[in-house]
mmCIF file with all atom_site columns, C-alpha atoms in Angstrom:
data_model
loop_
_atom_site.group_PDB
_atom_site.id
_atom_site.type_symbol
_atom_site.label_atom_id
_atom_site.label_alt_id
_atom_site.label_comp_id
_atom_site.label_asym_id
_atom_site.label_entity_id
_atom_site.label_seq_id
_atom_site.pdbx_PDB_ins_code
_atom_site.Cartn_x
_atom_site.Cartn_y
_atom_site.Cartn_z
_atom_site.occupancy
_atom_site.B_iso_or_equiv
_atom_site.pdbx_formal_charge
_atom_site.auth_seq_id
_atom_site.auth_comp_id
_atom_site.auth_asym_id
_atom_site.auth_atom_id
_atom_site.pdbx_PDB_model_num
ATOM 1   C CA . MET S 1 1   ? 11.169  -20.965 3.312   1.00 0.00 ? 1   MET S CA 1
ATOM 2   C CA . LYS S 1 2   ? 14.069  -18.938 3.360   1.00 0.00 ? 2   LYS S CA 1
ATOM 3   C CA . THR S 1 3   ? 12.988  -15.332 4.820   1.00 0.00 ? 3   THR S CA 1
ATOM 4   C CA . PHE S 1 4   ? 14.875  -11.840 4.568   1.00 0.00 ? 4   PHE S CA 1
ATOM 5   C CA . PRO S 1 5   ? 14.197  -8.454  7.103   1.00 0.00 ? 5   PRO S CA 1
ATOM 6   C CA . LEU S 1 6   ? 11.518  -6.192  6.536   1.00 0.00 ? 6   LEU S CA 1
ATOM 7   C CA . HIS S 1 7   ? 11.365  -2.736  7.445   1.00 0.00 ? 7   HIS S CA 1
ATOM 8   C CA . ILE S 1 8   ? 8.238   -0.814  6.768   1.00 0.00 ? 8   ILE S CA 1
ATOM 9   C CA . GLY S 1 9   ? 7.419   2.851   7.708   1.00 0.00 ? 9   GLY S CA 1
ATOM 10  C CA . THR S 1 10  ? 5.832   5.564   6.500   1.00 0.00 ? 10  THR S CA 1
ATOM 11  C CA . PRO S 1 11  ? 6.310   9.536   7.572   1.00 0.00 ? 11  PRO S CA 1
ATOM 12  C CA . ASP S 1 12  ? 4.597   8.533   11.256  1.00 0.00 ? 12  ASP S CA 1
ATOM 13  C CA . GLY S 1 13  ? 7.549   6.173   11.664  1.00 0.00 ? 13  GLY S CA 1
ATOM 14  C CA . LEU S 1 14  ? 8.810   2.645   11.855  1.00 0.00 ? 14  LEU S CA 1
ATOM 15  C CA . LEU S 1 15  ? 5.322   0.024   11.307  1.00 0.00 ? 15  LEU S CA 1
ATOM 16  C CA . PHE S 1 16  ? 7.054   -3.273  10.624  1.00 0.00 ? 16  PHE S CA 1
ATOM 17  C CA . GLU S 1 17  ? 10.268  -4.577  11.600  1.00 0.00 ? 17  GLU S CA 1
ATOM 18  C CA . GLY S 1 18  ? 11.101  -8.232  10.985  1.00 0.00 ? 18  GLY S CA 1
ATOM 19  C CA . ASN S 1 19  ? 12.186  -11.192 9.337   1.00 0.00 ? 19  ASN S CA 1
ATOM 20  C CA . VAL S 1 20  ? 9.489   -12.481 6.338   1.00 0.00 ? 20  VAL S CA 1
ATOM 21  C CA . GLU S 1 21  ? 9.108   -14.676 3.517   1.00 0.00 ? 21  GLU S CA 1
ATOM 22  C CA . LYS S 1 22  ? 7.803   -12.303 0.846   1.00 0.00 ? 22  LYS S CA 1
ATOM 23  C CA . VAL S 1 23  ? 6.475   -9.235  -0.042  1.00 0.00 ? 23  VAL S CA 1
ATOM 24  C CA . ILE S 1 24  ? 4.196   -8.507  -2.902  1.00 0.00 ? 24  ILE S CA 1
ATOM 25  C CA . CYS S 1 25  ? 2.965   -4.893  -3.923  1.00 0.00 ? 25  CYS S CA 1
ATOM 26  C CA . ARG S 1 26  ? 2.024   -3.040  -6.799  1.00 0.00 ? 26  ARG S CA 1
ATOM 27  C CA . THR S 1 27  ? 4.144   -0.827  -8.100  1.00 0.00 ? 27  THR S CA 1
ATOM 28  C CA . ILE S 1 28  ? 4.295   1.965   -10.749 1.00 0.00 ? 28  ILE S CA 1
ATOM 29  C CA . THR S 1 29  ? 4.850   -0.685  -13.464 1.00 0.00 ? 29  THR S CA 1
ATOM 30  C CA . GLY S 1 30  ? 2.978   -3.742  -12.045 1.00 0.00 ? 30  GLY S CA 1
ATOM 31  C CA . ASP S 1 31  ? 3.307   -6.321  -9.458  1.00 0.00 ? 31  ASP S CA 1
ATOM 32  C CA . LEU S 1 32  ? 6.074   -7.210  -7.825  1.00 0.00 ? 32  LEU S CA 1
ATOM 33  C CA . ALA S 1 33  ? 7.148   -10.157 -5.245  1.00 0.00 ? 33  ALA S CA 1
ATOM 34  C CA . ILE S 1 34  ? 9.976   -9.971  -3.426  1.00 0.00 ? 34  ILE S CA 1
ATOM 35  C CA . LEU S 1 35  ? 11.912  -12.946 -1.998  1.00 0.00 ? 35  LEU S CA 1
ATOM 36  C CA . ALA S 1 36  ? 15.066  -13.493 -0.029  1.00 0.00 ? 36  ALA S CA 1
ATOM 37  C CA . ASP S 1 37  ? 18.168  -13.487 -1.768  1.00 0.00 ? 37  ASP S CA 1
ATOM 38  C CA . HIS S 1 38  ? 16.652  -10.611 -4.536  1.00 0.00 ? 38  HIS S CA 1
ATOM 39  C CA . CYS S 1 39  ? 18.840  -8.904  -6.008  1.00 0.00 ? 39  CYS S CA 1
ATOM 40  C CA . ASN S 1 40  ? 19.665  -5.175  -5.307  1.00 0.00 ? 40  ASN S CA 1
ATOM 41  C CA . PHE S 1 41  ? 16.625  -2.978  -6.631  1.00 0.00 ? 41  PHE S CA 1
ATOM 42  C CA . CYS S 1 42  ? 15.239  0.032   -6.138  1.00 0.00 ? 42  CYS S CA 1
ATOM 43  C CA . THR S 1 43  ? 11.157  0.966   -7.248  1.00 0.00 ? 43  THR S CA 1
ATOM 44  C CA . ALA S 1 44  ? 8.380   3.605   -6.997  1.00 0.00 ? 44  ALA S CA 1
ATOM 45  C CA . LEU S 1 45  ? 5.262   2.151   -5.691  1.00 0.00 ? 45  LEU S CA 1
ATOM 46  C CA . GLY S 1 46  ? 1.597   2.710   -7.054  1.00 0.00 ? 46  GLY S CA 1
ATOM 47  C CA . MET S 1 47  ? -1.760  2.264   -5.292  1.00 0.00 ? 47  MET S CA 1
ATOM 48  C CA . GLY S 1 48  ? -2.773  -1.298  -4.233  1.00 0.00 ? 48  GLY S CA 1
ATOM 49  C CA . GLU S 1 49  ? -3.164  -4.156  -2.408  1.00 0.00 ? 49  GLU S CA 1
ATOM 50  C CA . SER S 1 50  ? 0.394   -5.092  -0.856  1.00 0.00 ? 50  SER S CA 1
ATOM 51  C CA . THR S 1 51  ? 0.946   -8.847  0.780   1.00 0.00 ? 51  THR S CA 1
ATOM 52  C CA . VAL S 1 52  ? 3.431   -9.622  3.503   1.00 0.00 ? 52  VAL S CA 1
ATOM 53  C CA . VAL S 1 53  ? 4.065   -13.588 4.139   1.00 0.00 ? 53  VAL S CA 1
ATOM 54  C CA . MET S 1 54  ? 5.601   -13.626 7.590   1.00 0.00 ? 54  MET S CA 1
ATOM 55  C CA . GLU S 1 55  ? 7.750   -15.967 8.644   1.00 0.00 ? 55  GLU S CA 1
ATOM 56  C CA . ASP S 1 56  ? 5.383   -18.541 10.148  1.00 0.00 ? 56  ASP S CA 1
ATOM 57  C CA . GLY S 1 57  ? 3.723   -18.654 6.541   1.00 0.00 ? 57  GLY S CA 1
ATOM 58  C CA . THR S 1 58  ? 0.952   -16.388 7.761   1.00 0.00 ? 58  THR S CA 1
ATOM 59  C CA . ARG S 1 59  ? -0.336  -13.765 5.403   1.00 0.00 ? 59  ARG S CA 1
ATOM 60  C CA . ARG S 1 60  ? -1.231  -10.050 6.056   1.00 0.00 ? 60  ARG S CA 1
ATOM 61  C CA . ALA S 1 61  ? -2.725  -7.952  4.156   1.00 0.00 ? 61  ALA S CA 1
ATOM 62  C CA . ALA S 1 62  ? -2.518  -3.697  3.977   1.00 0.00 ? 62  ALA S CA 1
ATOM 63  C CA . ALA S 1 63  ? -3.252  -0.946  1.192   1.00 0.00 ? 63  ALA S CA 1
ATOM 64  C CA . CYS S 1 64  ? -0.507  1.047   -0.082  1.00 0.00 ? 64  CYS S CA 1
ATOM 65  C CA . ILE S 1 65  ? -0.424  4.288   -1.445  1.00 0.00 ? 65  ILE S CA 1
ATOM 66  C CA . GLY S 1 66  ? 2.555   5.254   -3.160  1.00 0.00 ? 66  GLY S CA 1
ATOM 67  C CA . GLY S 1 67  ? 6.292   5.384   -1.894  1.00 0.00 ? 67  GLY S CA 1
ATOM 68  C CA . MET S 1 68  ? 9.883   3.640   -2.599  1.00 0.00 ? 68  MET S CA 1
ATOM 69  C CA . LEU S 1 69  ? 10.586  -0.094  -2.225  1.00 0.00 ? 69  LEU S CA 1
ATOM 70  C CA . SER S 1 70  ? 14.421  -0.685  -1.846  1.00 0.00 ? 70  SER S CA 1
ATOM 71  C CA . VAL S 1 71  ? 16.443  -3.951  -1.227  1.00 0.00 ? 71  VAL S CA 1
ATOM 72  C CA . MET S 1 72  ? 19.970  -3.585  -0.466  1.00 0.00 ? 72  MET S CA 1
ATOM 73  C CA . ASN S 1 73  ? 22.315  -6.306  0.071   1.00 0.00 ? 73  ASN S CA 1
ATOM 74  C CA . GLY S 1 74  ? 19.417  -8.823  1.402   1.00 0.00 ? 74  GLY S CA 1
ATOM 75  C CA . THR S 1 75  ? 17.233  -6.410  3.377   1.00 0.00 ? 75  THR S CA 1
ATOM 76  C CA . CYS S 1 76  ? 14.266  -4.803  1.681   1.00 0.00 ? 76  CYS S CA 1
ATOM 77  C CA . ARG S 1 77  ? 12.667  -1.325  2.647   1.00 0.00 ? 77  ARG S CA 1
ATOM 78  C CA . LEU S 1 78  ? 9.454   -0.148  2.680   1.00 0.00 ? 78  LEU S CA 1
ATOM 79  C CA . LEU S 1 79  ? 8.648   3.650   2.520   1.00 0.00 ? 79  LEU S CA 1
ATOM 80  C CA . ALA S 1 80  ? 5.114   4.005   1.941   1.00 0.00 ? 80  ALA S CA 1
ATOM 81  C CA . THR S 1 81  ? 3.440   7.748   1.680   1.00 0.00 ? 81  THR S CA 1
ATOM 82  C CA . THR S 1 82  ? 0.484   5.339   3.410   1.00 0.00 ? 82  THR S CA 1
ATOM 83  C CA . TRP S 1 83  ? 0.501   1.891   4.466   1.00 0.00 ? 83  TRP S CA 1
ATOM 84  C CA . GLU S 1 84  ? -2.774  0.694   6.205   1.00 0.00 ? 84  GLU S CA 1
ATOM 85  C CA . TRP S 1 85  ? -3.033  -2.916  7.504   1.00 0.00 ? 85  TRP S CA 1
ATOM 86  C CA . LYS S 1 86  ? -6.147  -4.270  6.495   1.00 0.00 ? 86  LYS S CA 1
ATOM 87  C CA . GLU S 1 87  ? -7.150  -4.730  10.010  1.00 0.00 ? 87  GLU S CA 1
ATOM 88  C CA . ASP S 1 88  ? -6.471  -0.641  11.023  1.00 0.00 ? 88  ASP S CA 1
ATOM 89  C CA . ILE S 1 89  ? -8.587  0.225   7.624   1.00 0.00 ? 89  ILE S CA 1
ATOM 90  C CA . ASP S 1 90  ? -11.615 2.022   8.987   1.00 0.00 ? 90  ASP S CA 1
ATOM 91  C CA . GLN S 1 91  ? -14.654 0.762   6.428   1.00 0.00 ? 91  GLN S CA 1
ATOM 92  C CA . PRO S 1 92  ? -17.179 3.732   7.118   1.00 0.00 ? 92  PRO S CA 1
ATOM 93  C CA . ARG S 1 93  ? -15.107 5.783   6.570   1.00 0.00 ? 93  ARG S CA 1
ATOM 94  C CA . ALA S 1 94  ? -13.067 4.627   3.251   1.00 0.00 ? 94  ALA S CA 1
ATOM 95  C CA . GLU S 1 95  ? -16.922 4.086   1.916   1.00 0.00 ? 95  GLU S CA 1
ATOM 96  C CA . LYS S 1 96  ? -17.834 8.135   3.118   1.00 0.00 ? 96  LYS S CA 1
ATOM 97  C CA . ALA S 1 97  ? -14.873 9.126   1.325   1.00 0.00 ? 97  ALA S CA 1
ATOM 98  C CA . LYS S 1 98  ? -15.622 6.848   -1.991  1.00 0.00 ? 98  LYS S CA 1
ATOM 99  C CA . LYS S 1 99  ? -19.274 8.244   -2.174  1.00 0.00 ? 99  LYS S CA 1
ATOM 100 C CA . HIS S 1 100 ? -18.105 12.098  -1.293  1.00 0.00 ? 100 HIS S CA 1
ATOM 101 C CA . ALA S 1 101 ? -15.299 11.487  -4.387  1.00 0.00 ? 101 ALA S CA 1
ATOM 102 C CA . GLU S 1 102 ? -18.043 10.468  -6.425  1.00 0.00 ? 102 GLU S CA 1
ATOM 103 C CA . GLU S 1 103 ? -19.961 13.137  -5.573  1.00 0.00 ? 103 GLU S CA 1
ATOM 104 C CA . MET S 1 104 ? -17.352 15.341  -6.421  1.00 0.00 ? 104 MET S CA 1
ATOM 105 C CA . LEU S 1 105 ? -16.654 13.841  -9.837  1.00 0.00 ? 105 LEU S CA 1
ATOM 106 C CA . ALA S 1 106 ? -19.981 13.407  -10.594 1.00 0.00 ? 106 ALA S CA 1
ATOM 107 C CA . LYS S 1 107 ? -21.179 17.109  -9.805  1.00 0.00 ? 107 LYS S CA 1
ATOM 108 C CA . GLY S 1 108 ? -19.111 18.061  -12.496 1.00 0.00 ? 108 GLY S CA 1
ATOM 109 C CA . GLY S 1 109 ? -18.002 21.769  -13.189 1.00 0.00 ? 109 GLY S CA 1
ATOM 110 C CA . LEU S 1 110 ? -14.250 20.987  -11.703 1.00 0.00 ? 110 LEU S CA 1
ATOM 111 C CA . THR S 1 111 ? -10.850 22.266  -12.246 1.00 0.00 ? 111 THR S CA 1
ATOM 112 C CA . ASP S 1 112 ? -8.208  20.003  -13.304 1.00 0.00 ? 112 ASP S CA 1
ATOM 113 C CA . LYS S 1 113 ? -6.700  20.369  -9.803  1.00 0.00 ? 113 LYS S CA 1
ATOM 114 C CA . GLU S 1 114 ? -10.022 19.691  -8.252  1.00 0.00 ? 114 GLU S CA 1
ATOM 115 C CA . TYR S 1 115 ? -10.617 17.118  -10.514 1.00 0.00 ? 115 TYR S CA 1
ATOM 116 C CA . LYS S 1 116 ? -7.518  15.038  -9.832  1.00 0.00 ? 116 LYS S CA 1
ATOM 117 C CA . ILE S 1 117 ? -7.336  15.831  -6.442  1.00 0.00 ? 117 ILE S CA 1
ATOM 118 C CA . ALA S 1 118 ? -10.881 14.046  -6.017  1.00 0.00 ? 118 ALA S CA 1
ATOM 119 C CA . GLU S 1 119 ? -9.555  11.312  -8.919  1.00 0.00 ? 119 GLU S CA 1
ATOM 120 C CA . ALA S 1 120 ? -7.004  10.514  -6.255  1.00 0.00 ? 120 ALA S CA 1
ATOM 121 C CA . LYS S 1 121 ? -9.327  10.672  -2.941  1.00 0.00 ? 121 LYS S CA 1
ATOM 122 C CA . LEU S 1 122 ? -11.822 8.111   -5.025  1.00 0.00 ? 122 LEU S CA 1
ATOM 123 C CA . LYS S 1 123 ? -8.770  5.711   -6.111  1.00 0.00 ? 123 LYS S CA 1
ATOM 124 C CA . ARG S 1 124 ? -7.629  5.722   -2.375  1.00 0.00 ? 124 ARG S CA 1
ATOM 125 C CA . ALA S 1 125 ? -10.878 4.906   -1.044  1.00 0.00 ? 125 ALA S CA 1
ATOM 126 C CA . LEU S 1 126 ? -11.375 2.101   -3.348  1.00 0.00 ? 126 LEU S CA 1
ATOM 127 C CA . VAL S 1 127 ? -7.791  0.690   -2.605  1.00 0.00 ? 127 VAL S CA 1
ATOM 128 C CA . ARG S 1 128 ? -8.953  0.549   0.948   1.00 0.00 ? 128 ARG S CA 1
ATOM 129 C CA . LEU S 1 129 ? -12.399 -1.050  0.363   1.00 0.00 ? 129 LEU S CA 1
ATOM 130 C CA . GLY S 1 130 ? -10.659 -3.659  -2.032  1.00 0.00 ? 130 GLY S CA 1
ATOM 131 C CA . VAL S 1 131 ? -8.249  -4.255  0.609   1.00 0.00 ? 131 VAL S CA 1
ATOM 132 C CA . LYS S 1 132 ? -10.755 -4.622  3.434   1.00 0.00 ? 132 LYS S CA 1
ATOM 133 C CA . GLU S 1 133 ? -13.425 -7.169  2.034   1.00 0.00 ? 133 GLU S CA 1
#
């Protein structure tokens, strides 16, 4: 299958650079797959599981939490707020975060800001756990 260059970065630095067959990720409007020869494109990333099909056909899954994806002249650049490869996700930590967020939401009496923060933490933990399993 035809490949294209992919660069994955976060605010902490470059995480991946190489040729791939496909990138599948969640955008703010739904799931998207990028293949070689994709038209120039830019979109905001949502929160969800991403998959990268490597040059040799193997698949790598990751938790992607927000960011931007662009395709310019055949090169795909994915700048994620958070990107964690499946093998790097700390499952006990994600389970602890999920439990803490659920407890905060169940407790009640939260301000709108506190509620939104707890809800976002729960969503991030669920994405990580979903990718890990």
